[in-house]
Coordinates of C-alpha atoms in Angstrom, one line a residue:
X1163 CA 9.3 7.8 -10.4
X1164 CA 8.0 4.9 -12.7
X1165 CA 7.5 5.5 -16.3
X1166 CA 4.0 6.6 -16.9
X1167 CA 1.4 5.8 -19.5
X1168 CA -2.0 7.1 -20.6
X1169 CA -5.4 6.0 -19.4
X1170 CA -8.9 6.9 -20.1
X1171 CA -11.4 7.7 -17.5
X1172 CA -14.5 5.3 -18.2
X1173 CA -16.6 6.2 -15.2
X1174 CA -16.3 8.8 -12.1
X1175 CA -18.8 7.6 -9.3
X1176 CA -19.3 8.6 -6.0
X1177 CA -18.5 6.0 -3.2
X1178 CA -19.8 6.3 0.3
X1179 CA -20.1 10.0 1.5
X1180 CA -16.5 11.3 1.1
X1181 CA -14.7 9.4 -1.8
X1182 CA -14.8 9.0 -5.6
X1183 CA -14.4 6.0 -7.5
X1184 CA -12.7 6.2 -10.8
X1185 CA -12.9 3.4 -13.4
X1186 CA -9.9 3.5 -15.8
X1187 CA -9.2 1.6 -19.3
X1188 CA -6.6 1.5 -21.8
X1189 CA -6.7 4.2 -24.6
X1190 CA -7.9 2.9 -28.0
X1191 CA -5.1 1.3 -30.0
X1192 CA -3.1 0.9 -26.8
X1193 CA -3.8 -2.8 -26.1
X1194 CA -4.6 -4.0 -22.6
X1195 CA -3.6 -2.7 -19.5
X1196 CA -0.7 -4.6 -17.5
X1197 CA -2.1 -7.5 -15.1
X1198 CA -1.9 -7.0 -11.3
X1199 CA -2.0 -8.8 -8.0
X1200 CA -4.4 -8.1 -5.4
X1201 CA -2.5 -5.5 -3.1
X1202 CA -0.9 -3.5 -6.1
X1203 CA -0.9 -0.1 -6.3
X1204 CA -0.3 2.5 -9.0
X1205 CA 1.3 6.0 -9.1
X1206 CA -1.3 8.7 -10.4
X1207 CA -0.2 11.9 -12.0
X1208 CA -3.1 14.1 -10.6
X1209 CA -4.3 17.1 -12.3
X1210 CA -2.5 19.2 -9.6
X1211 CA 0.8 17.8 -11.0
X1212 CA 1.4 16.1 -7.8
X1213 CA 2.0 12.3 -7.9
X1214 CA 0.1 10.1 -5.7
X1215 CA -0.3 6.4 -4.9
X1216 CA -3.6 4.6 -5.0
X1217 CA -4.2 0.8 -4.4
X1218 CA -5.9 -0.9 -7.2
X1219 CA -9.5 -1.8 -5.6
X1220 CA -11.0 -3.6 -8.6
X1221 CA -11.1 -7.2 -9.6
X1222 CA -7.7 -8.3 -10.2
X1223 CA -8.8 -11.2 -12.6
X1224 CA -10.6 -8.5 -14.7
X1225 CA -7.7 -7.3 -17.0
X1226 CA -10.0 -4.7 -18.7
X1227 CA -10.2 -1.9 -16.1
X1228 CA -8.5 -0.6 -13.0
X1229 CA -10.6 1.1 -10.3
X1230 CA -9.2 3.5 -7.9
X1231 CA -11.2 5.1 -4.7
X1232 CA -9.9 8.4 -3.7
X1233 CA -11.0 10.0 -0.4
X1234 CA -11.7 13.8 -0.2
X1235 CA -9.0 14.8 2.5
X1236 CA -9.6 18.0 4.4
X1237 CA -6.0 18.6 4.7
X1238 CA -5.3 17.5 1.0
X1239 CA -1.9 19.2 -0.3
X1240 CA -3.6 19.4 -3.7
X1241 CA -3.3 15.7 -5.2
X1242 CA -6.3 13.8 -4.1
X1243 CA -8.2 16.8 -4.1
X1244 CA -7.7 17.6 -7.5
X1245 CA -8.7 14.1 -8.7
X1246 CA -12.0 14.5 -6.8
X1247 CA -12.9 17.9 -7.9
X1248 CA -11.8 18.1 -11.6
X1249 CA -11.6 14.4 -13.2
X1250 CA -14.5 13.6 -15.5
X1251 CA -15.6 10.8 -17.7
X1252 CA -13.3 10.7 -21.0
X1253 CA -10.5 12.5 -19.4
X1254 CA -6.9 11.3 -19.8
X1255 CA -4.7 10.4 -16.7
X1256 CA -1.3 9.1 -16.6
X1257 CA -0.3 6.4 -14.3
X1258 CA 2.4 4.0 -13.6
X1259 CA 2.3 0.2 -14.1
X1260 CA 1.0 -1.7 -10.9
X1261 CA 3.5 -2.2 -8.1
X1262 CA 2.8 -4.7 -5.4
X1263 CA 4.5 -4.3 -1.9
X1264 CA 1.3 -5.9 -0.1
X1265 CA 0.9 -9.2 -2.0
X1266 CA -1.0 -12.1 -0.7
X1267 CA 1.1 -14.8 0.9
X1268 CA 0.5 -18.4 0.4
X1269 CA -1.6 -19.6 3.7
X1270 CA -4.6 -21.6 4.8
X1271 CA -6.6 -18.9 6.2
X1272 CA -6.8 -15.2 5.8
X1273 CA -7.8 -12.4 8.4
X1274 CA -8.4 -9.0 6.4
X1275 CA -8.6 -6.0 8.7
X1276 CA -9.4 -2.6 7.3
X1277 CA -9.4 0.9 9.0
X1278 CA -11.4 3.7 6.9
X1279 CA -9.9 3.9 3.4
X1280 CA -7.7 1.0 4.0
X1281 CA -10.3 -0.9 2.6
X1282 CA -9.3 -0.6 -1.0
X1283 CA -6.0 -2.9 -1.3
X1284 CA -8.2 -5.5 0.6
X1285 CA -11.1 -5.4 -1.7
X1286 CA -9.1 -7.1 -4.5
X1287 CA -7.8 -9.7 -2.1
X1288 CA -11.4 -10.6 -0.9
X1289 CA -12.6 -11.2 -4.6
X1290 CA -9.5 -13.4 -5.3
X1291 CA -9.9 -15.6 -2.1
X1292 CA -13.5 -15.6 -2.6
X1293 CA -13.1 -17.0 -6.2
X1294 CA -10.3 -19.6 -5.1
X1295 CA -12.7 -20.8 -2.2
X1296 CA -10.2 -19.9 0.5
X1297 CA -11.1 -19.6 4.1
X1298 CA -11.2 -15.9 4.7
X1299 CA -12.9 -13.0 6.9
X1300 CA -13.0 -9.3 6.7
X1301 CA -13.1 -7.0 9.6
X1302 CA -13.7 -3.3 8.7
X1303 CA -13.7 -0.4 10.9
X1304 CA -15.1 2.8 9.5
X1305 CA -16.8 5.6 11.7
X1306 CA -19.9 5.3 9.9
X1307 CA -20.9 2.2 8.4
X1308 CA -24.1 3.0 6.7
X1309 CA -22.2 5.7 4.8
X1310 CA -19.0 3.7 4.0
X1311 CA -17.0 3.2 0.8
X1312 CA -18.1 0.0 -0.8
X1313 CA -20.8 -0.7 1.9
X1314 CA -23.5 -2.2 -0.7
X1315 CA -20.7 -4.5 -2.2
X1316 CA -19.6 -5.7 1.1
X1317 CA -23.4 -6.3 2.4
X1318 CA -24.3 -8.2 -0.6
X1319 CA -23.9 -12.0 -1.6
X1320 CA -21.3 -13.7 -1.6
X1321 CA -19.5 -11.5 0.8
X1322 CA -22.0 -10.5 3.7
X1323 CA -21.5 -13.6 5.7
X1324 CA -17.7 -13.1 5.8
X1325 CA -17.7 -9.3 6.4
X1326 CA -17.7 -7.8 9.8
X1327 CA -18.2 -3.9 10.6
X1328 CA -17.5 -1.9 13.6
X1329 CA -17.2 1.9 14.2
X1330 CA -14.0 1.7 16.2
X1331 CA -11.6 -0.5 18.0
X1332 CA -13.5 0.6 21.2
X1333 CA -16.0 -2.0 19.9
X1334 CA -13.4 -4.9 20.4
X1335 CA -10.7 -6.2 18.2
X1336 CA -11.3 -9.1 15.5
X1337 CA -12.6 -11.9 17.4
X1338 CA -10.4 -14.1 14.9
X1339 CA -7.5 -12.7 16.6
X1340 CA -8.1 -14.5 19.9
X1341 CA -6.9 -17.6 19.0
X1342 CA -3.6 -17.8 17.1
X1343 CA -3.3 -20.4 14.4
X1344 CA -0.4 -21.3 12.2
X1345 CA -0.9 -21.1 8.6
X1346 CA -3.0 -17.8 8.9
X1347 CA -2.0 -14.5 7.3
X1348 CA -3.2 -11.1 8.6
X1349 CA -3.5 -8.5 6.2
X1350 CA -3.9 -5.1 7.8
X1351 CA -4.2 -1.7 6.1
X1352 CA -5.5 1.7 7.6
X1353 CA -4.3 4.8 9.6
X1354 CA -1.1 4.6 11.4
X1355 CA -2.6 4.6 15.0
X1356 CA -5.1 2.0 13.9
X1357 CA -2.6 -0.2 12.5
X1358 CA -0.2 0.0 15.6
X1359 CA -3.2 -0.7 17.7
X1360 CA -3.9 -3.7 16.0
X1361 CA -0.5 -5.0 15.6
X1362 CA 0.4 -4.6 19.3
X1363 CA -3.0 -6.4 20.2
X1364 CA -2.3 -9.3 17.6
X1365 CA 1.3 -9.8 18.7
X1366 CA 0.2 -9.8 22.5
X1367 CA -2.4 -12.4 21.6
X1368 CA 0.3 -14.8 20.6
X1369 CA 0.5 -14.1 16.8
X1370 CA 4.1 -14.0 15.3
X1371 CA 5.0 -10.9 13.7
X1372 CA 5.8 -12.4 10.3
X1373 CA 2.0 -13.4 10.1
X1374 CA 1.0 -9.7 10.1
X1375 CA 1.4 -8.1 6.6
X1376 CA 1.0 -4.2 6.4
X1377 CA 0.7 -1.7 4.1
X1378 CA 0.8 2.0 5.2
X1379 CA -1.0 5.3 3.4
X1380 CA 1.7 7.6 5.0
X1381 CA 5.0 7.4 6.9
X1382 CA 4.8 6.9 10.4
X1383 CA 7.0 9.6 12.5
X1384 CA 10.6 8.7 12.3
X1385 CA 13.3 8.9 15.0
X1386 CA 16.7 9.9 14.7
X1387 CA 19.3 8.5 16.9
X1388 CA 22.2 7.3 14.7
X1389 CA 20.7 8.4 11.4
X1390 CA 22.7 11.8 11.4
X1391 CA 26.2 10.0 11.0
X1392 CA 27.7 10.0 7.5
X1393 CA 28.3 6.6 6.0
X1394 CA 29.9 4.8 2.8
X1395 CA 27.8 3.1 0.2
X1396 CA 29.7 0.6 -2.0
X1397 CA 28.1 -0.4 -5.4
X1398 CA 29.1 -4.1 -5.7
X1399 CA 28.8 -4.3 -9.5
X1400 CA 31.1 -1.2 -10.2
X1401 CA 33.0 -1.0 -7.2
X1402 CA 32.1 2.7 -6.9
X1403 CA 31.7 4.2 -3.5
X1404 CA 30.2 7.4 -2.1
X1405 CA 29.5 9.1 1.1
X1406 CA 26.1 9.8 2.1
X1407 CA 26.1 12.7 4.5
X1408 CA 23.9 13.7 7.3
X1409 CA 20.5 14.6 6.2
X1410 CA 21.0 13.3 2.6
X1411 CA 19.0 9.9 1.5
X1412 CA 21.1 7.1 -0.2
X1413 CA 18.9 7.8 -3.0
X1414 CA 19.9 11.4 -3.1
X1415 CA 23.6 10.6 -3.0
X1416 CA 23.3 8.1 -5.7
X1417 CA 21.8 10.4 -8.0
X1418 CA 24.0 13.1 -7.1
X1419 CA 26.8 10.7 -8.6
X1420 CA 24.7 10.2 -11.8
X1421 CA 23.4 6.9 -10.8
X1422 CA 19.8 6.5 -11.8
X1423 CA 17.4 5.3 -8.9
X1424 CA 14.0 4.3 -9.3
X1425 CA 11.6 6.6 -6.9
X1426 CA 8.1 7.1 -6.7
X1427 CA 6.6 8.1 -3.0
X1428 CA 9.9 8.9 -1.7
X1429 CA 8.4 8.2 1.8
X1430 CA 9.4 4.5 2.5
X1431 CA 5.6 3.3 1.5
X1432 CA 5.7 1.9 -2.0
X1433 CA 8.9 -0.1 -2.5
X1434 CA 10.1 1.3 -5.7
X1435 CA 13.7 2.0 -4.6
X1436 CA 14.1 -1.1 -2.7
X1437 CA 17.3 -3.0 -3.5
X1438 CA 19.4 -5.9 -2.4
X1439 CA 21.6 -5.2 0.6
X1440 CA 24.9 -7.6 0.5
X1441 CA 26.8 -6.2 3.4
X1442 CA 26.5 -4.0 6.5
X1443 CA 23.4 -3.2 8.5
X1444 CA 20.7 -0.9 7.5
X1445 CA 18.8 1.7 10.0
X1446 CA 15.5 0.8 8.2
X1447 CA 12.9 3.6 8.0
X1448 CA 10.4 2.2 5.3
X1449 CA 6.9 0.5 5.8
X1450 CA 7.3 -2.0 3.2
X1451 CA 10.1 -4.7 4.3
X1452 CA 9.3 -7.3 6.6
X1453 CA 11.9 -7.7 9.6
X1454 CA 13.0 -10.9 7.7
X1455 CA 13.5 -9.0 4.4
X1456 CA 15.5 -5.9 5.8
X1457 CA 18.4 -8.4 6.5
X1458 CA 18.9 -8.7 2.8
X1459 CA 17.2 -5.3 1.2
X1460 CA 16.9 -1.7 1.7
X1461 CA 14.9 1.2 0.7
X1462 CA 17.1 3.9 -0.6
X1463 CA 14.6 6.7 -0.2
X1464 CA 14.6 6.8 3.5
X1465 CA 16.6 4.2 5.4
X1466 CA 20.2 5.0 6.5
X1467 CA 23.1 2.8 7.8
X1468 CA 23.9 1.4 11.4
X1469 CA 27.4 0.2 10.2
X1470 CA 30.2 2.5 8.7
X1471 CA 29.2 1.2 5.1
X1472 CA 26.5 -0.5 3.1
X1473 CA 27.1 -2.6 0.0
X1474 CA 24.3 -2.4 -2.5
X1475 CA 23.7 -5.0 -5.3
X1476 CA 23.9 -2.1 -7.7

């Protein structure tokens, strides 16, 4: 996990019917908060003691505060629930510096698509794109639009004309996906099934997979075909090698050998443990790397090998 630093809760506000928005600022004398780019997230040490990742949903061009939006989950294991129930104004929390595995690429046009609480990383993108005068549109699928988080912000100027809200994909996919265009980036975030449906529809419509940029809130179910075979990991900088046995992650094998590894979500979603892959073929299980990026990088917390050995730039 990344090193954490203290912040002060400046406001706790309801957002929609089932979310809480936190506004966090630096402690007095601490200086300013680290800058972040749209799409970034932070680790939060919750009052329950669990660490959770949340997208920064405030304005990336306002360095004074961070904003997080936490959904009350009925099946919460305690992390989000403890934030919603116990955090108060003036309280101190500990968070990591921002990390971004969902950055806006350079493009002429942007299609932002959110399902439910997947709206959070797209909010900071929306603000940045609007300020830059970019060509963008947001498609927000939420079960109850009138009670959705950030409803008032999205229905007000200057965003209202660019925001399209619907209750489900049964009402249709975003109209903008009907006509594939080069120089367009699609930014997609939401529940797994929603994202898979939108991605499949988009590719079937003729878009290139590389144009679809995603961020998952939880890992999709992993299959295990060749993942239970032992393989060797070679560290290029020191020449050390070690065996990764079935049932152990690369990160686990490295740490067992006394090698420090940067970890955060440990589910292939945050990108904290991604390192350069110099040789060998990875069996990638993360939700961060694109197909092109997987040729030269690998997430140590969840991925394995399709070749007898992997050489890492460590």
